[in-house]
């Protein structure tokens, strides 16, 4: 930090915030600098250092854009400093839905009108990502946008076959449907890869304001409309009292319906969503495969064991939607 002029000479204060097998996050204070540090733990595989650099490239490219993001502060690739590649980003003064334990903070707990804007802000964040000029911001080589949809079924089926120890009901049906259906259009763009309430932060208080999209470890140049599908694939059409939750941690009572969220996306992005069923099937199918890897290595980890029913529900949902959707018929 001295060499980069970040709070030079002042005492360093830090605290651990969260982390897992892939990355750890720390709060850093030094002089007038207030940052978050993202770094792989010592036990993470060597390729996580490349992943950290990938994340850094994305948040640095987002600076100055209207996509909600943390300001890029600095990156270090010298392993003699902390042992791993890491970066510093602006510390966001806000809250994450993952901190809620199933309850919205004030005023969103009681004010259902204010709560609606949380969902609209989430979808507008996805819409703004879809409009981000990734070529002008130097992200041309971040992914392989050509043939993105043609690769999905083969790539993720091969991944599942490498880790497979059990059959997942609905996989064959959903896979066959995806092979014979494609989106109406495909406009490559910046894609988060795991876009949902769990990976955003909001400013404190009302009205709801999206503060930052975080955790870019799956970020790439692909189809940004798949990020929209991560949001709406299990979102209820009926959000009246007792309608349930999304992802098991978000109470959707009083929030906009799935149709209303799709309408807002169209309004902000200017893109069509008539092919959203294709993306919803792909999102649920892909989610089940990704979570299966964690579930198989769960051991006695309750967080990973909890993936079990989610995987089966996701694949079942993908197969059921594929069987009942009139898209492409």
Short mmCIF file of C-alpha atoms in Angstrom, two decimals:
data_model
loop_
_atom_site.label_atom_id
_atom_site.label_comp_id
_atom_site.label_asym_id
_atom_site.label_seq_id
_atom_site.Cartn_x
_atom_site.Cartn_y
_atom_site.Cartn_z
CA UNK A 1 0.00 0.00 0.00
CA UNK A 2 2.94 2.32 0.66
CA UNK A 3 4.32 1.73 -2.82
CA UNK A 4 0.94 2.58 -4.37
CA UNK A 5 0.27 5.60 -2.15
CA UNK A 6 -2.75 4.05 -0.43
CA UNK A 7 -2.87 5.69 3.01
CA UNK A 8 0.92 5.99 3.17
CA UNK A 9 2.37 5.93 6.70
CA UNK A 10 -0.89 5.40 8.53
CA UNK A 11 -1.53 2.35 10.75
CA UNK A 12 -3.25 -0.58 9.03
CA UNK A 13 -6.49 -1.97 10.47
CA UNK A 14 -8.21 -5.03 9.10
CA UNK A 15 -10.89 -7.58 9.90
CA UNK A 16 -12.02 -10.83 8.29
CA UNK A 17 -15.49 -10.56 6.72
CA UNK A 18 -16.21 -13.85 4.98
CA UNK A 19 -14.73 -16.57 2.84
CA UNK A 20 -14.67 -20.13 1.65
CA UNK A 21 -12.54 -22.51 -0.36
CA UNK A 22 -12.26 -20.07 -3.30
CA UNK A 23 -11.81 -16.57 -1.84
CA UNK A 24 -11.62 -14.64 1.41
CA UNK A 25 -12.72 -11.04 1.96
CA UNK A 26 -11.22 -8.61 4.47
CA UNK A 27 -12.07 -5.04 5.42
CA UNK A 28 -8.99 -2.81 5.25
CA UNK A 29 -8.61 0.68 6.77
CA UNK A 30 -5.55 2.86 6.41
CA UNK A 31 -5.64 6.62 6.67
CA UNK A 32 -8.41 7.82 4.38
CA UNK A 33 -8.50 4.50 2.52
CA UNK A 34 -11.40 2.16 3.27
CA UNK A 35 -11.21 -0.96 1.13
CA UNK A 36 -12.21 -4.57 0.84
CA UNK A 37 -9.50 -7.09 -0.05
CA UNK A 38 -10.32 -10.22 -2.03
CA UNK A 39 -7.71 -12.99 -1.89
CA UNK A 40 -7.66 -16.79 -2.32
CA UNK A 41 -6.96 -18.74 0.88
CA UNK A 42 -3.61 -20.55 1.07
CA UNK A 43 -5.33 -23.87 0.33
CA UNK A 44 -6.99 -22.72 -2.90
CA UNK A 45 -5.72 -24.13 -6.19
CA UNK A 46 -3.10 -22.16 -8.10
CA UNK A 47 -5.55 -21.20 -10.84
CA UNK A 48 -7.48 -19.06 -8.37
CA UNK A 49 -4.76 -16.43 -8.76
CA UNK A 50 -5.76 -16.19 -12.43
CA UNK A 51 -9.36 -16.01 -11.32
CA UNK A 52 -8.57 -13.06 -9.07
CA UNK A 53 -6.92 -11.25 -11.98
CA UNK A 54 -10.00 -12.00 -14.10
CA UNK A 55 -12.26 -10.43 -11.48
CA UNK A 56 -9.92 -7.45 -11.23
CA UNK A 57 -10.07 -6.86 -14.98
CA UNK A 58 -13.86 -6.78 -14.84
CA UNK A 59 -14.25 -4.37 -11.92
CA UNK A 60 -11.50 -2.13 -13.34
CA UNK A 61 -13.30 -2.07 -16.70
CA UNK A 62 -16.58 -1.16 -14.99
CA UNK A 63 -15.16 2.04 -13.49
CA UNK A 64 -17.09 5.02 -14.83
CA UNK A 65 -19.96 2.90 -16.18
CA UNK A 66 -23.58 2.84 -15.01
CA UNK A 67 -23.27 -0.82 -13.96
CA UNK A 68 -23.35 -0.98 -10.16
CA UNK A 69 -19.86 -1.93 -9.05
CA UNK A 70 -17.16 -1.53 -6.45
CA UNK A 71 -14.47 0.97 -7.41
CA UNK A 72 -11.18 -0.72 -8.34
CA UNK A 73 -8.36 0.42 -6.02
CA UNK A 74 -5.31 -1.75 -6.65
CA UNK A 75 -4.07 -5.22 -7.55
CA UNK A 76 -0.95 -7.14 -6.47
CA UNK A 77 0.46 -10.17 -8.29
CA UNK A 78 3.66 -10.41 -6.21
CA UNK A 79 3.41 -13.59 -4.06
CA UNK A 80 6.05 -12.29 -1.65
CA UNK A 81 3.54 -9.75 -0.29
CA UNK A 82 0.73 -12.00 0.98
CA UNK A 83 1.44 -15.31 -0.70
CA UNK A 84 -1.32 -14.99 -3.30
CA UNK A 85 -2.56 -12.56 -5.94
CA UNK A 86 -5.11 -10.19 -4.40
CA UNK A 87 -6.89 -6.93 -5.13
CA UNK A 88 -8.32 -4.02 -3.20
CA UNK A 89 -11.67 -2.49 -4.04
CA UNK A 90 -13.81 0.24 -2.56
CA UNK A 91 -15.59 -0.80 0.64
CA UNK A 92 -19.33 -0.57 -0.01
CA UNK A 93 -21.44 0.99 2.73
CA UNK A 94 -24.49 -1.17 2.28
CA UNK A 95 -26.13 -4.50 3.00
CA UNK A 96 -26.39 -7.89 1.36
CA UNK A 97 -29.53 -10.03 1.25
CA UNK A 98 -27.31 -12.93 2.34
CA UNK A 99 -27.03 -11.27 5.77
CA UNK A 100 -30.77 -11.37 6.39
CA UNK A 101 -31.60 -14.82 7.76
CA UNK A 102 -34.84 -14.66 5.77
CA UNK A 103 -35.98 -11.20 6.91
CA UNK A 104 -35.72 -7.90 5.00
CA UNK A 105 -34.16 -4.95 6.85
CA UNK A 106 -36.12 -1.78 7.63
CA UNK A 107 -37.98 -0.26 5.92
CA UNK A 108 -38.41 -3.17 3.49
CA UNK A 109 -39.63 -5.55 6.18
CA UNK A 110 -42.95 -3.72 6.57
CA UNK A 111 -43.22 -1.44 3.55
CA UNK A 112 -44.21 -3.70 0.64
CA UNK A 113 -44.20 -0.81 -1.83
CA UNK A 114 -40.57 -0.07 -0.97
CA UNK A 115 -39.77 -3.78 -1.17
CA UNK A 116 -40.87 -3.92 -4.82
CA UNK A 117 -38.01 -1.65 -5.80
CA UNK A 118 -35.44 -4.16 -4.49
CA UNK A 119 -36.53 -6.57 -7.20
CA UNK A 120 -36.74 -3.89 -9.87
CA UNK A 121 -33.24 -2.66 -8.98
CA UNK A 122 -31.91 -6.21 -9.26
CA UNK A 123 -33.38 -6.64 -12.74
CA UNK A 124 -32.27 -3.19 -13.86
CA UNK A 125 -28.74 -4.16 -12.81
CA UNK A 126 -28.89 -7.11 -15.20
CA UNK A 127 -30.27 -4.84 -17.95
CA UNK A 128 -27.41 -2.36 -17.54
CA UNK A 129 -24.87 -5.19 -17.71
CA UNK A 130 -26.38 -6.24 -21.04
CA UNK A 131 -25.72 -2.75 -22.44
CA UNK A 132 -22.15 -2.43 -21.14
CA UNK A 133 -19.64 -1.70 -23.96
CA UNK A 134 -17.23 -4.52 -23.18
CA UNK A 135 -15.21 -4.10 -26.37
CA UNK A 136 -14.50 -0.43 -25.70
CA UNK A 137 -13.45 -1.31 -22.13
CA UNK A 138 -10.81 -3.82 -23.25
CA UNK A 139 -12.57 -7.09 -22.42
CA UNK A 140 -12.44 -8.54 -25.95
CA UNK A 141 -10.44 -11.58 -24.82
CA UNK A 142 -12.31 -12.27 -21.57
CA UNK A 143 -14.46 -15.07 -22.98
CA UNK A 144 -15.41 -16.91 -26.15
CA UNK A 145 -18.73 -15.38 -27.19
CA UNK A 146 -18.81 -17.07 -30.62
CA UNK A 147 -20.72 -20.35 -30.39
CA UNK A 148 -21.70 -19.71 -26.77
CA UNK A 149 -25.05 -21.50 -26.94
CA UNK A 150 -23.81 -24.28 -29.21
CA UNK A 151 -21.25 -25.22 -26.53
CA UNK A 152 -23.47 -25.18 -23.45
CA UNK A 153 -25.00 -28.67 -23.48
CA UNK A 154 -21.85 -30.51 -24.56
CA UNK A 155 -19.59 -28.57 -22.18
CA UNK A 156 -21.70 -29.01 -19.06
CA UNK A 157 -22.69 -32.59 -19.89
CA UNK A 158 -18.99 -33.47 -20.13
CA UNK A 159 -18.42 -31.70 -16.81
CA UNK A 160 -21.20 -33.70 -15.16
CA UNK A 161 -19.92 -36.97 -16.62
CA UNK A 162 -16.48 -36.33 -15.08
CA UNK A 163 -17.93 -35.99 -11.57
CA UNK A 164 -21.00 -38.21 -11.94
CA UNK A 165 -21.78 -40.73 -9.23
CA UNK A 166 -25.58 -40.76 -9.52
CA UNK A 167 -28.40 -40.06 -11.96
CA UNK A 168 -30.27 -36.77 -11.67
CA UNK A 169 -33.91 -37.20 -12.76
CA UNK A 170 -34.89 -34.84 -15.57
CA UNK A 171 -31.36 -34.36 -16.90
CA UNK A 172 -31.94 -36.29 -20.12
CA UNK A 173 -35.23 -34.60 -20.90
CA UNK A 174 -33.96 -31.09 -20.28
CA UNK A 175 -30.72 -31.76 -22.21
CA UNK A 176 -32.62 -33.05 -25.24
CA UNK A 177 -34.88 -29.97 -25.23
CA UNK A 178 -31.91 -27.59 -25.02
CA UNK A 179 -30.24 -29.31 -27.97
CA UNK A 180 -33.25 -28.59 -30.18
CA UNK A 181 -33.99 -25.04 -29.02
CA UNK A 182 -32.03 -21.81 -29.34
CA UNK A 183 -32.68 -18.17 -28.39
CA UNK A 184 -34.40 -15.89 -30.86
CA UNK A 185 -31.37 -13.64 -30.90
CA UNK A 186 -27.98 -13.64 -29.27
CA UNK A 187 -26.20 -10.39 -28.48
CA UNK A 188 -22.90 -11.09 -26.69
CA UNK A 189 -22.23 -9.04 -23.59
CA UNK A 190 -20.77 -8.96 -20.11
CA UNK A 191 -22.22 -11.80 -18.08
CA UNK A 192 -21.86 -12.22 -14.31
CA UNK A 193 -22.60 -15.94 -14.37
CA UNK A 194 -24.29 -16.15 -10.95
CA UNK A 195 -26.49 -13.08 -10.87
CA UNK A 196 -28.97 -13.10 -7.99
CA UNK A 197 -29.78 -11.34 -4.72
CA UNK A 198 -26.91 -13.24 -3.06
CA UNK A 199 -24.35 -11.42 -5.22
CA UNK A 200 -25.46 -7.80 -4.97
CA UNK A 201 -25.40 -5.12 -2.28
CA UNK A 202 -27.91 -2.35 -1.63
CA UNK A 203 -27.52 1.10 -0.13
CA UNK A 204 -29.06 1.57 3.30
CA UNK A 205 -32.60 2.92 3.51
CA UNK A 206 -35.33 3.62 0.98
CA UNK A 207 -35.78 3.99 -1.90
CA UNK A 208 -33.96 0.81 -2.84
CA UNK A 209 -30.68 1.53 -4.64
CA UNK A 210 -28.36 -1.12 -6.02
CA UNK A 211 -24.91 -0.32 -4.63
CA UNK A 212 -22.73 -2.97 -6.26
CA UNK A 213 -22.68 -6.27 -8.10
CA UNK A 214 -20.06 -8.43 -6.39
CA UNK A 215 -18.31 -11.82 -6.71
CA UNK A 216 -17.33 -11.81 -10.37
CA UNK A 217 -15.49 -15.14 -10.26
CA UNK A 218 -17.73 -16.59 -13.01
CA UNK A 219 -17.76 -13.39 -15.07
CA UNK A 220 -17.22 -13.73 -18.81
CA UNK A 221 -18.33 -12.44 -22.19
CA UNK A 222 -21.30 -14.59 -23.08
CA UNK A 223 -25.06 -14.11 -23.15
CA UNK A 224 -26.11 -11.54 -20.51
CA UNK A 225 -29.72 -12.62 -20.82
CA UNK A 226 -28.73 -15.74 -18.92
CA UNK A 227 -28.12 -13.45 -15.93
CA UNK A 228 -31.76 -12.38 -16.21
CA UNK A 229 -32.73 -16.04 -16.18
CA UNK A 230 -30.76 -16.62 -12.94
CA UNK A 231 -33.10 -14.06 -11.37
CA UNK A 232 -36.44 -15.18 -12.79
CA UNK A 233 -36.09 -18.94 -13.35
CA UNK A 234 -37.89 -19.75 -10.09
CA UNK A 235 -39.50 -16.36 -9.47
CA UNK A 236 -43.24 -16.77 -8.79
CA UNK A 237 -45.89 -15.15 -10.92
CA UNK A 238 -48.04 -14.82 -7.81
CA UNK A 239 -46.21 -12.92 -5.07
CA UNK A 240 -49.15 -12.50 -2.72
CA UNK A 241 -48.68 -13.22 0.99
CA UNK A 242 -47.17 -16.63 1.64
CA UNK A 243 -46.04 -17.11 -1.96
CA UNK A 244 -42.68 -18.41 -0.80
CA UNK A 245 -39.10 -17.51 -1.48
CA UNK A 246 -36.49 -17.43 -4.24
CA UNK A 247 -33.35 -19.44 -3.63
CA UNK A 248 -34.55 -20.32 -0.16
CA UNK A 249 -33.37 -17.02 1.32
CA UNK A 250 -35.46 -14.22 -0.26
CA UNK A 251 -39.05 -13.55 0.78
CA UNK A 252 -40.87 -12.46 -2.39
CA UNK A 253 -44.11 -11.47 -0.65
CA UNK A 254 -45.37 -8.21 -2.14
CA UNK A 255 -42.70 -8.10 -4.82
CA UNK A 256 -43.37 -7.72 -8.56
CA UNK A 257 -44.46 -10.79 -10.49
CA UNK A 258 -42.11 -12.54 -12.89
CA UNK A 259 -43.96 -10.92 -15.80
CA UNK A 260 -43.51 -7.46 -14.29
CA UNK A 261 -39.79 -8.04 -13.83
CA UNK A 262 -39.43 -9.15 -17.45
CA UNK A 263 -41.31 -6.04 -18.58
CA UNK A 264 -38.92 -3.84 -16.61
CA UNK A 265 -35.92 -5.59 -18.21
CA UNK A 266 -37.34 -4.93 -21.68
CA UNK A 267 -38.02 -1.29 -20.77
CA UNK A 268 -34.47 -0.64 -19.56
CA UNK A 269 -32.45 -2.83 -21.95
CA UNK A 270 -34.52 -2.53 -25.10
CA UNK A 271 -34.15 -6.28 -25.64
CA UNK A 272 -36.88 -8.86 -26.22
CA UNK A 273 -37.65 -11.64 -23.73
CA UNK A 274 -40.03 -13.75 -25.81
CA UNK A 275 -37.47 -16.57 -25.60
CA UNK A 276 -37.10 -16.42 -21.80
CA UNK A 277 -38.27 -20.03 -21.39
CA UNK A 278 -35.13 -21.18 -23.21
CA UNK A 279 -32.99 -19.26 -20.73
CA UNK A 280 -35.00 -20.44 -17.73
CA UNK A 281 -34.52 -24.09 -18.73
CA UNK A 282 -30.80 -23.51 -19.32
CA UNK A 283 -30.38 -21.69 -16.00
CA UNK A 284 -32.07 -24.40 -13.91
CA UNK A 285 -30.30 -27.22 -15.78
CA UNK A 286 -26.91 -25.53 -15.39
CA UNK A 287 -27.49 -24.65 -11.73
CA UNK A 288 -28.19 -28.30 -10.89
CA UNK A 289 -24.94 -29.40 -12.55
CA UNK A 290 -22.81 -26.72 -10.88
CA UNK A 291 -24.23 -27.48 -7.43
CA UNK A 292 -23.80 -31.24 -7.92
CA UNK A 293 -20.03 -30.88 -7.74
CA UNK A 294 -20.26 -29.21 -4.32
CA UNK A 295 -22.80 -31.73 -3.10
CA UNK A 296 -20.62 -34.69 -4.03
CA UNK A 297 -17.68 -33.37 -2.03
CA UNK A 298 -19.87 -32.23 0.89
CA UNK A 299 -18.72 -34.79 3.45
CA UNK A 300 -20.36 -33.59 6.67
CA UNK A 301 -20.51 -29.93 5.58
CA UNK A 302 -24.16 -28.90 6.20
CA UNK A 303 -23.98 -25.99 3.73
CA UNK A 304 -22.95 -28.27 0.87
CA UNK A 305 -25.30 -31.07 1.93
CA UNK A 306 -28.16 -28.57 1.67
CA UNK A 307 -27.54 -28.50 -2.10
CA UNK A 308 -29.03 -32.01 -2.36
CA UNK A 309 -32.74 -31.14 -2.65
CA UNK A 310 -31.98 -27.89 -4.52
CA UNK A 311 -30.22 -29.88 -7.26
CA UNK A 312 -33.14 -32.26 -7.68
CA UNK A 313 -35.69 -29.42 -7.65
CA UNK A 314 -33.70 -27.41 -10.20
CA UNK A 315 -33.32 -30.27 -12.66
CA UNK A 316 -36.94 -31.31 -12.18
CA UNK A 317 -38.00 -27.72 -12.81
CA UNK A 318 -35.90 -27.57 -15.99
CA UNK A 319 -37.45 -30.78 -17.31
CA UNK A 320 -40.99 -29.76 -16.41
CA UNK A 321 -40.64 -26.34 -18.07
CA UNK A 322 -39.13 -27.96 -21.16
CA UNK A 323 -42.11 -30.32 -21.34
CA UNK A 324 -44.76 -27.64 -20.89
CA UNK A 325 -43.28 -24.58 -22.64
CA UNK A 326 -44.67 -23.66 -26.05
CA UNK A 327 -41.46 -21.84 -26.96
CA UNK A 328 -40.14 -23.04 -30.29
CA UNK A 329 -43.12 -25.29 -30.94
#
